[in-house]
Short mmCIF file of N, CA and C in Angstrom, two decimals:
data_model
loop_
_atom_site.label_atom_id
_atom_site.label_comp_id
_atom_site.label_asym_id
_atom_site.label_seq_id
_atom_site.Cartn_x
_atom_site.Cartn_y
_atom_site.Cartn_z
N LEU A 282 9.53 9.16 -13.36
CA LEU A 282 10.05 8.42 -12.22
C LEU A 282 9.16 7.22 -11.90
N GLY A 283 7.85 7.44 -11.86
CA GLY A 283 6.92 6.35 -11.56
C GLY A 283 6.94 5.27 -12.63
N LEU A 284 7.01 5.68 -13.91
CA LEU A 284 7.05 4.71 -15.00
C LEU A 284 8.33 3.89 -14.95
N VAL A 285 9.44 4.53 -14.69
CA VAL A 285 10.72 3.82 -14.59
C VAL A 285 10.66 2.82 -13.43
N ALA A 286 10.12 3.25 -12.29
CA ALA A 286 10.00 2.35 -11.14
C ALA A 286 9.08 1.18 -11.47
N PHE A 287 7.99 1.45 -12.17
CA PHE A 287 7.06 0.39 -12.54
C PHE A 287 7.73 -0.66 -13.43
N VAL A 288 8.42 -0.23 -14.46
CA VAL A 288 9.08 -1.16 -15.37
C VAL A 288 10.16 -1.95 -14.64
N LEU A 289 10.96 -1.27 -13.83
CA LEU A 289 12.01 -1.94 -13.08
C LEU A 289 11.42 -2.98 -12.12
N LEU A 290 10.40 -2.61 -11.39
CA LEU A 290 9.78 -3.55 -10.46
C LEU A 290 9.13 -4.73 -11.18
N PHE A 291 8.54 -4.47 -12.33
CA PHE A 291 7.91 -5.56 -13.09
C PHE A 291 8.94 -6.62 -13.48
N PHE A 292 10.06 -6.16 -14.02
CA PHE A 292 11.07 -7.11 -14.46
C PHE A 292 11.79 -7.77 -13.28
N LEU A 293 12.00 -7.02 -12.21
CA LEU A 293 12.61 -7.63 -11.03
C LEU A 293 11.69 -8.66 -10.40
N ALA A 294 10.40 -8.40 -10.40
CA ALA A 294 9.44 -9.34 -9.81
C ALA A 294 9.33 -10.61 -10.64
N MET A 295 9.60 -10.56 -11.93
CA MET A 295 9.51 -11.74 -12.79
C MET A 295 10.72 -12.66 -12.67
N LEU A 296 11.85 -12.17 -12.23
CA LEU A 296 13.08 -12.96 -12.21
C LEU A 296 12.96 -14.31 -11.49
N PRO A 297 12.45 -14.37 -10.27
CA PRO A 297 12.45 -15.67 -9.59
C PRO A 297 11.45 -16.68 -10.14
N TYR A 298 10.50 -16.27 -10.97
CA TYR A 298 9.43 -17.15 -11.41
C TYR A 298 9.68 -17.80 -12.76
N GLY A 299 10.62 -17.35 -13.50
CA GLY A 299 10.91 -17.95 -14.80
C GLY A 299 9.95 -17.54 -15.90
N GLY A 300 9.03 -16.67 -15.64
CA GLY A 300 8.20 -16.12 -16.70
C GLY A 300 6.96 -16.91 -17.06
N SER A 301 6.43 -17.80 -16.20
CA SER A 301 5.18 -18.50 -16.50
C SER A 301 4.03 -17.51 -16.50
N THR A 302 2.90 -17.91 -17.11
CA THR A 302 1.75 -17.01 -17.23
C THR A 302 1.23 -16.57 -15.86
N GLY A 303 1.11 -17.50 -14.92
CA GLY A 303 0.62 -17.14 -13.59
C GLY A 303 1.57 -16.22 -12.85
N SER A 304 2.86 -16.48 -13.00
CA SER A 304 3.82 -15.63 -12.31
C SER A 304 3.90 -14.25 -12.95
N MET A 305 3.68 -14.20 -14.28
CA MET A 305 3.68 -12.89 -14.94
C MET A 305 2.49 -12.06 -14.48
N ALA A 306 1.33 -12.70 -14.31
CA ALA A 306 0.15 -11.97 -13.83
C ALA A 306 0.38 -11.48 -12.40
N ALA A 307 0.98 -12.32 -11.56
CA ALA A 307 1.27 -11.91 -10.19
C ALA A 307 2.29 -10.78 -10.17
N SER A 308 3.30 -10.87 -11.03
CA SER A 308 4.31 -9.81 -11.11
C SER A 308 3.70 -8.51 -11.59
N LEU A 309 2.81 -8.61 -12.58
CA LEU A 309 2.15 -7.41 -13.08
C LEU A 309 1.28 -6.78 -12.00
N ALA A 310 0.52 -7.61 -11.28
CA ALA A 310 -0.33 -7.09 -10.21
C ALA A 310 0.50 -6.43 -9.12
N LEU A 311 1.60 -7.07 -8.73
CA LEU A 311 2.47 -6.49 -7.71
C LEU A 311 3.08 -5.18 -8.20
N SER A 312 3.52 -5.17 -9.45
CA SER A 312 4.11 -3.95 -10.01
C SER A 312 3.10 -2.82 -10.09
N LEU A 313 1.87 -3.13 -10.50
CA LEU A 313 0.82 -2.11 -10.54
C LEU A 313 0.52 -1.56 -9.16
N PHE A 314 0.45 -2.44 -8.17
CA PHE A 314 0.19 -2.00 -6.80
C PHE A 314 1.30 -1.09 -6.30
N ILE A 315 2.54 -1.48 -6.50
CA ILE A 315 3.67 -0.67 -6.04
C ILE A 315 3.72 0.64 -6.80
N GLY A 316 3.46 0.59 -8.10
CA GLY A 316 3.43 1.83 -8.89
C GLY A 316 2.34 2.77 -8.43
N ALA A 317 1.15 2.23 -8.13
CA ALA A 317 0.05 3.06 -7.63
C ALA A 317 0.39 3.65 -6.27
N LEU A 318 1.04 2.87 -5.43
CA LEU A 318 1.45 3.35 -4.11
C LEU A 318 2.46 4.48 -4.23
N LEU A 319 3.44 4.33 -5.12
CA LEU A 319 4.43 5.40 -5.35
C LEU A 319 3.75 6.66 -5.89
N ALA A 320 2.83 6.48 -6.82
CA ALA A 320 2.12 7.63 -7.39
C ALA A 320 1.30 8.35 -6.32
N ALA A 321 0.61 7.60 -5.47
CA ALA A 321 -0.19 8.22 -4.41
C ALA A 321 0.71 8.99 -3.44
N CYS A 322 1.82 8.41 -3.07
CA CYS A 322 2.75 9.10 -2.16
C CYS A 322 3.26 10.39 -2.79
N TYR A 323 3.54 10.35 -4.07
CA TYR A 323 4.03 11.52 -4.78
C TYR A 323 2.95 12.61 -4.88
N LEU A 324 1.73 12.22 -5.18
CA LEU A 324 0.66 13.19 -5.39
C LEU A 324 0.13 13.80 -4.11
N TYR A 325 0.25 13.12 -2.98
CA TYR A 325 -0.26 13.66 -1.72
C TYR A 325 0.81 14.35 -0.89
N ARG A 326 2.02 14.49 -1.40
CA ARG A 326 3.09 15.13 -0.64
C ARG A 326 2.82 16.63 -0.50
N PRO A 327 3.19 17.20 0.64
CA PRO A 327 3.01 18.65 0.79
C PRO A 327 4.09 19.40 0.01
N LEU A 328 3.67 20.39 -0.76
CA LEU A 328 4.60 21.19 -1.55
C LEU A 328 5.00 22.49 -0.85
N ARG A 329 4.00 23.20 -0.34
CA ARG A 329 4.26 24.50 0.29
C ARG A 329 3.04 24.90 1.13
N TYR A 330 3.25 25.94 1.91
CA TYR A 330 2.19 26.50 2.75
C TYR A 330 1.95 27.93 2.29
N GLU A 331 0.69 28.33 2.27
CA GLU A 331 0.32 29.69 1.87
C GLU A 331 -0.68 30.25 2.86
N ILE A 332 -0.59 31.54 3.10
CA ILE A 332 -1.58 32.25 3.90
C ILE A 332 -2.21 33.27 2.97
N GLU A 333 -3.51 33.07 2.67
CA GLU A 333 -4.20 34.01 1.78
C GLU A 333 -5.71 33.91 1.97
N ASP A 334 -6.36 35.04 1.82
CA ASP A 334 -7.83 35.12 1.88
C ASP A 334 -8.40 34.53 3.16
N GLY A 335 -7.68 34.67 4.28
CA GLY A 335 -8.18 34.18 5.55
C GLY A 335 -8.00 32.68 5.78
N TYR A 336 -7.18 32.05 4.97
CA TYR A 336 -6.95 30.60 5.10
C TYR A 336 -5.45 30.30 5.14
N LEU A 337 -5.13 29.26 5.88
CA LEU A 337 -3.82 28.62 5.78
C LEU A 337 -4.03 27.49 4.78
N ARG A 338 -3.28 27.51 3.71
CA ARG A 338 -3.42 26.48 2.68
C ARG A 338 -2.17 25.61 2.64
N ILE A 339 -2.41 24.30 2.64
CA ILE A 339 -1.34 23.32 2.50
C ILE A 339 -1.48 22.78 1.08
N VAL A 340 -0.58 23.21 0.22
CA VAL A 340 -0.68 22.90 -1.20
C VAL A 340 -0.02 21.56 -1.49
N ARG A 341 -0.79 20.69 -2.15
CA ARG A 341 -0.30 19.38 -2.58
C ARG A 341 -0.63 19.23 -4.06
N PRO A 342 0.07 18.36 -4.78
CA PRO A 342 -0.24 18.22 -6.21
C PRO A 342 -1.68 17.80 -6.50
N ILE A 343 -2.27 16.96 -5.65
CA ILE A 343 -3.59 16.42 -5.97
C ILE A 343 -4.72 17.20 -5.30
N SER A 344 -4.46 17.86 -4.21
CA SER A 344 -5.50 18.65 -3.54
C SER A 344 -4.83 19.62 -2.57
N THR A 345 -5.57 20.62 -2.21
CA THR A 345 -5.09 21.61 -1.26
C THR A 345 -5.93 21.52 0.00
N ILE A 346 -5.27 21.50 1.15
CA ILE A 346 -5.95 21.52 2.44
C ILE A 346 -6.10 22.98 2.84
N SER A 347 -7.30 23.41 3.17
CA SER A 347 -7.55 24.79 3.59
C SER A 347 -8.05 24.81 5.03
N ILE A 348 -7.36 25.57 5.86
CA ILE A 348 -7.73 25.71 7.27
C ILE A 348 -8.08 27.17 7.50
N PRO A 349 -9.32 27.48 7.87
CA PRO A 349 -9.66 28.87 8.14
C PRO A 349 -8.81 29.42 9.29
N ILE A 350 -8.22 30.56 9.09
CA ILE A 350 -7.38 31.15 10.13
C ILE A 350 -8.22 31.48 11.35
N SER A 351 -9.50 31.76 11.16
CA SER A 351 -10.39 32.05 12.29
C SER A 351 -10.58 30.83 13.19
N ASP A 352 -10.34 29.63 12.67
CA ASP A 352 -10.45 28.40 13.47
C ASP A 352 -9.20 28.09 14.27
N ILE A 353 -8.09 28.76 13.96
CA ILE A 353 -6.82 28.47 14.64
C ILE A 353 -6.85 29.06 16.04
N GLU A 354 -6.64 28.19 17.03
CA GLU A 354 -6.63 28.61 18.43
C GLU A 354 -5.23 28.88 18.96
N GLN A 355 -4.25 28.19 18.38
CA GLN A 355 -2.89 28.32 18.88
C GLN A 355 -1.90 27.89 17.80
N VAL A 356 -0.74 28.55 17.80
CA VAL A 356 0.38 28.18 16.93
C VAL A 356 1.61 28.06 17.81
N GLN A 357 2.27 26.91 17.75
CA GLN A 357 3.44 26.67 18.60
C GLN A 357 4.63 26.23 17.75
N LEU A 358 5.79 26.78 18.08
CA LEU A 358 7.04 26.24 17.54
C LEU A 358 7.45 25.10 18.45
N LEU A 359 7.75 23.95 17.88
CA LEU A 359 8.09 22.78 18.67
C LEU A 359 9.56 22.42 18.49
N GLN A 360 10.15 21.89 19.54
CA GLN A 360 11.52 21.39 19.46
C GLN A 360 11.47 19.94 19.00
N GLU A 361 12.56 19.48 18.41
CA GLU A 361 12.62 18.09 17.96
C GLU A 361 12.41 17.12 19.12
N THR A 362 12.85 17.50 20.31
CA THR A 362 12.69 16.61 21.47
C THR A 362 11.22 16.41 21.82
N GLU A 363 10.38 17.39 21.51
CA GLU A 363 8.94 17.27 21.78
C GLU A 363 8.25 16.30 20.83
N MET A 364 8.93 15.94 19.75
CA MET A 364 8.35 15.03 18.77
C MET A 364 8.84 13.59 18.97
N LYS A 365 9.73 13.39 19.94
CA LYS A 365 10.22 12.04 20.23
C LYS A 365 9.06 11.15 20.64
N GLY A 366 9.08 9.92 20.23
CA GLY A 366 8.03 8.98 20.58
C GLY A 366 6.77 9.11 19.74
N THR A 367 6.83 9.90 18.67
CA THR A 367 5.67 10.03 17.79
C THR A 367 5.49 8.74 16.99
N VAL A 368 4.23 8.30 16.90
CA VAL A 368 3.90 7.06 16.22
C VAL A 368 3.00 7.39 15.03
N ARG A 369 3.32 6.81 13.91
CA ARG A 369 2.48 6.96 12.72
C ARG A 369 1.31 5.99 12.86
N THR A 370 0.08 6.52 12.86
CA THR A 370 -1.10 5.65 12.99
C THR A 370 -1.73 5.35 11.63
N PHE A 371 -1.64 6.27 10.70
CA PHE A 371 -2.08 6.03 9.33
C PHE A 371 -1.51 7.12 8.46
N GLY A 372 -0.46 6.81 7.74
CA GLY A 372 0.14 7.83 6.90
C GLY A 372 1.44 7.37 6.31
N ASN A 373 2.14 8.32 5.76
CA ASN A 373 3.42 8.08 5.09
C ASN A 373 4.53 8.65 5.95
N GLY A 374 5.52 7.85 6.20
CA GLY A 374 6.61 8.30 7.06
C GLY A 374 7.94 8.35 6.37
N GLY A 375 8.07 9.12 5.30
CA GLY A 375 9.37 9.30 4.71
C GLY A 375 9.44 9.37 3.20
N LEU A 376 8.54 8.72 2.48
CA LEU A 376 8.59 8.75 1.03
C LEU A 376 7.92 10.02 0.54
N PHE A 377 8.70 10.97 0.09
CA PHE A 377 8.24 12.29 -0.36
C PHE A 377 7.71 13.15 0.77
N GLY A 378 7.98 12.81 2.00
CA GLY A 378 7.55 13.62 3.15
C GLY A 378 6.92 12.77 4.23
N TYR A 379 6.35 13.45 5.19
CA TYR A 379 5.69 12.81 6.33
C TYR A 379 4.29 13.41 6.40
N TYR A 380 3.29 12.63 6.09
CA TYR A 380 1.94 13.16 6.09
C TYR A 380 0.96 12.05 6.43
N GLY A 381 -0.15 12.46 7.01
CA GLY A 381 -1.14 11.51 7.47
C GLY A 381 -1.40 11.73 8.95
N ARG A 382 -1.80 10.67 9.61
CA ARG A 382 -2.17 10.75 11.03
C ARG A 382 -1.07 10.15 11.90
N PHE A 383 -0.72 10.91 12.92
CA PHE A 383 0.33 10.53 13.85
C PHE A 383 -0.18 10.76 15.27
N TRP A 384 0.57 10.27 16.27
CA TRP A 384 0.18 10.43 17.67
C TRP A 384 1.43 10.46 18.54
N ASN A 385 1.40 11.29 19.57
CA ASN A 385 2.39 11.21 20.65
C ASN A 385 1.74 11.64 21.96
N THR A 386 2.43 11.39 23.07
CA THR A 386 1.83 11.63 24.39
C THR A 386 1.63 13.12 24.66
N ARG A 387 2.46 13.98 24.11
CA ARG A 387 2.36 15.41 24.39
C ARG A 387 1.20 16.07 23.64
N LEU A 388 1.07 15.79 22.36
CA LEU A 388 0.07 16.47 21.52
C LEU A 388 -1.14 15.62 21.18
N GLY A 389 -1.08 14.33 21.47
CA GLY A 389 -2.20 13.45 21.12
C GLY A 389 -2.23 13.16 19.64
N HIS A 390 -3.44 13.11 19.08
CA HIS A 390 -3.60 12.83 17.65
C HIS A 390 -3.25 14.07 16.84
N MET A 391 -2.51 13.86 15.76
CA MET A 391 -2.05 14.96 14.92
C MET A 391 -2.21 14.59 13.45
N ARG A 392 -2.35 15.60 12.63
CA ARG A 392 -2.30 15.43 11.18
C ARG A 392 -1.05 16.13 10.69
N TRP A 393 -0.17 15.36 10.12
CA TRP A 393 1.11 15.91 9.64
C TRP A 393 1.02 16.21 8.15
N TYR A 394 1.57 17.37 7.78
CA TYR A 394 1.80 17.74 6.38
C TYR A 394 3.21 18.32 6.35
N ALA A 395 4.19 17.43 6.41
CA ALA A 395 5.57 17.82 6.68
C ALA A 395 6.52 17.28 5.61
N PRO A 396 7.13 18.17 4.84
CA PRO A 396 8.11 17.70 3.87
C PRO A 396 9.49 17.44 4.49
N ARG A 397 9.69 17.79 5.73
CA ARG A 397 11.00 17.67 6.37
C ARG A 397 10.84 17.27 7.83
N ARG A 398 11.95 17.06 8.53
CA ARG A 398 11.91 16.64 9.94
C ARG A 398 12.56 17.67 10.86
N ASP A 399 12.36 18.95 10.57
CA ASP A 399 12.79 20.01 11.48
C ASP A 399 11.85 21.20 11.29
N ASN A 400 12.04 22.24 12.07
CA ASN A 400 11.16 23.43 12.03
C ASN A 400 9.69 23.06 12.25
N TYR A 401 9.44 22.25 13.28
CA TYR A 401 8.07 21.82 13.57
C TYR A 401 7.21 22.98 14.03
N VAL A 402 6.06 23.14 13.42
CA VAL A 402 5.07 24.13 13.81
C VAL A 402 3.75 23.40 14.04
N ALA A 403 3.20 23.53 15.24
CA ALA A 403 1.90 22.95 15.56
C ALA A 403 0.83 24.02 15.36
N VAL A 404 -0.14 23.72 14.53
CA VAL A 404 -1.29 24.60 14.31
C VAL A 404 -2.48 23.88 14.93
N ILE A 405 -3.01 24.47 16.00
CA ILE A 405 -4.06 23.81 16.78
C ILE A 405 -5.39 24.50 16.55
N THR A 406 -6.38 23.71 16.12
CA THR A 406 -7.74 24.19 15.98
C THR A 406 -8.60 23.45 17.00
N SER A 407 -9.88 23.76 17.06
CA SER A 407 -10.75 23.06 18.01
C SER A 407 -10.91 21.58 17.66
N SER A 408 -10.73 21.24 16.40
CA SER A 408 -10.95 19.85 15.99
C SER A 408 -9.69 19.06 15.67
N HIS A 409 -8.58 19.72 15.31
CA HIS A 409 -7.38 19.00 14.89
C HIS A 409 -6.12 19.73 15.32
N THR A 410 -5.05 18.97 15.43
CA THR A 410 -3.71 19.53 15.57
C THR A 410 -2.95 19.18 14.30
N TYR A 411 -2.45 20.19 13.61
CA TYR A 411 -1.71 20.00 12.38
C TYR A 411 -0.23 20.25 12.66
N ILE A 412 0.62 19.42 12.10
CA ILE A 412 2.06 19.62 12.21
C ILE A 412 2.58 19.97 10.82
N LEU A 413 3.21 21.13 10.73
CA LEU A 413 3.80 21.60 9.49
C LEU A 413 5.30 21.77 9.72
N THR A 414 6.07 21.66 8.66
CA THR A 414 7.52 21.88 8.77
C THR A 414 7.98 22.78 7.63
N PRO A 415 7.78 24.08 7.78
CA PRO A 415 8.19 25.00 6.72
C PRO A 415 9.72 25.11 6.65
N ASP A 416 10.20 25.70 5.57
CA ASP A 416 11.65 25.90 5.41
C ASP A 416 12.23 26.77 6.52
N ASP A 417 11.45 27.74 6.97
CA ASP A 417 11.88 28.53 8.13
C ASP A 417 10.65 28.81 9.00
N THR A 418 10.89 29.29 10.19
CA THR A 418 9.81 29.44 11.17
C THR A 418 9.01 30.74 11.01
N SER A 419 9.27 31.50 9.97
CA SER A 419 8.50 32.73 9.77
C SER A 419 7.02 32.43 9.52
N LEU A 420 6.70 31.24 9.06
CA LEU A 420 5.29 30.86 8.89
C LEU A 420 4.55 30.93 10.22
N ALA A 421 5.18 30.47 11.29
CA ALA A 421 4.53 30.51 12.61
C ALA A 421 4.26 31.95 13.03
N ARG A 422 5.23 32.81 12.85
CA ARG A 422 5.03 34.23 13.21
C ARG A 422 3.95 34.87 12.34
N ALA A 423 3.91 34.53 11.06
CA ALA A 423 2.89 35.08 10.17
C ALA A 423 1.50 34.60 10.57
N LEU A 424 1.39 33.34 10.94
CA LEU A 424 0.09 32.82 11.40
C LEU A 424 -0.35 33.47 12.69
N GLN A 425 0.58 33.64 13.63
CA GLN A 425 0.25 34.30 14.89
C GLN A 425 -0.21 35.73 14.66
N ALA A 426 0.45 36.43 13.75
CA ALA A 426 0.05 37.81 13.45
C ALA A 426 -1.31 37.85 12.75
N GLU A 427 -1.54 36.93 11.85
CA GLU A 427 -2.81 36.88 11.11
C GLU A 427 -3.97 36.52 12.01
N ALA A 428 -3.74 35.57 12.92
CA ALA A 428 -4.80 35.13 13.83
C ALA A 428 -4.97 36.09 15.01
N ARG A 429 -3.99 36.91 15.25
CA ARG A 429 -4.01 37.95 16.31
C ARG A 429 -4.21 37.38 17.69
N PHE A 430 -3.31 36.47 18.07
CA PHE A 430 -3.30 36.02 19.46
C PHE A 430 -1.90 35.98 20.00
#
């Protein structure tokens, strides 16, 4: 997918310039940048959530985020209306998911690892608020049972 997008963008970027050496270099640079951006978005997307060995794990292709369950202070199921007015401060808002840093008036600063825009679960630790969007809300119940609060 990334290679196809790279080739397509390279040739599309060359069309208005007529193929001069300078325009080809600029087209190549633009295509490489867009290709790298697409690859980064793809590699940092959240794949699934796991609870094992005392950790909540957010599995991504390039790295896994591990949150000790002992650090979790609260788990909340959120309604979509509670997420209205959320602003992306540094992150990805739609390409392969929603992840990065976000903010709203109700929850303040948040770190999203969300492949979808429903089933919002807030996992609150002393240092961060994480927003997850599992396929179903049983993750919230499992975390509450594991953390015992």
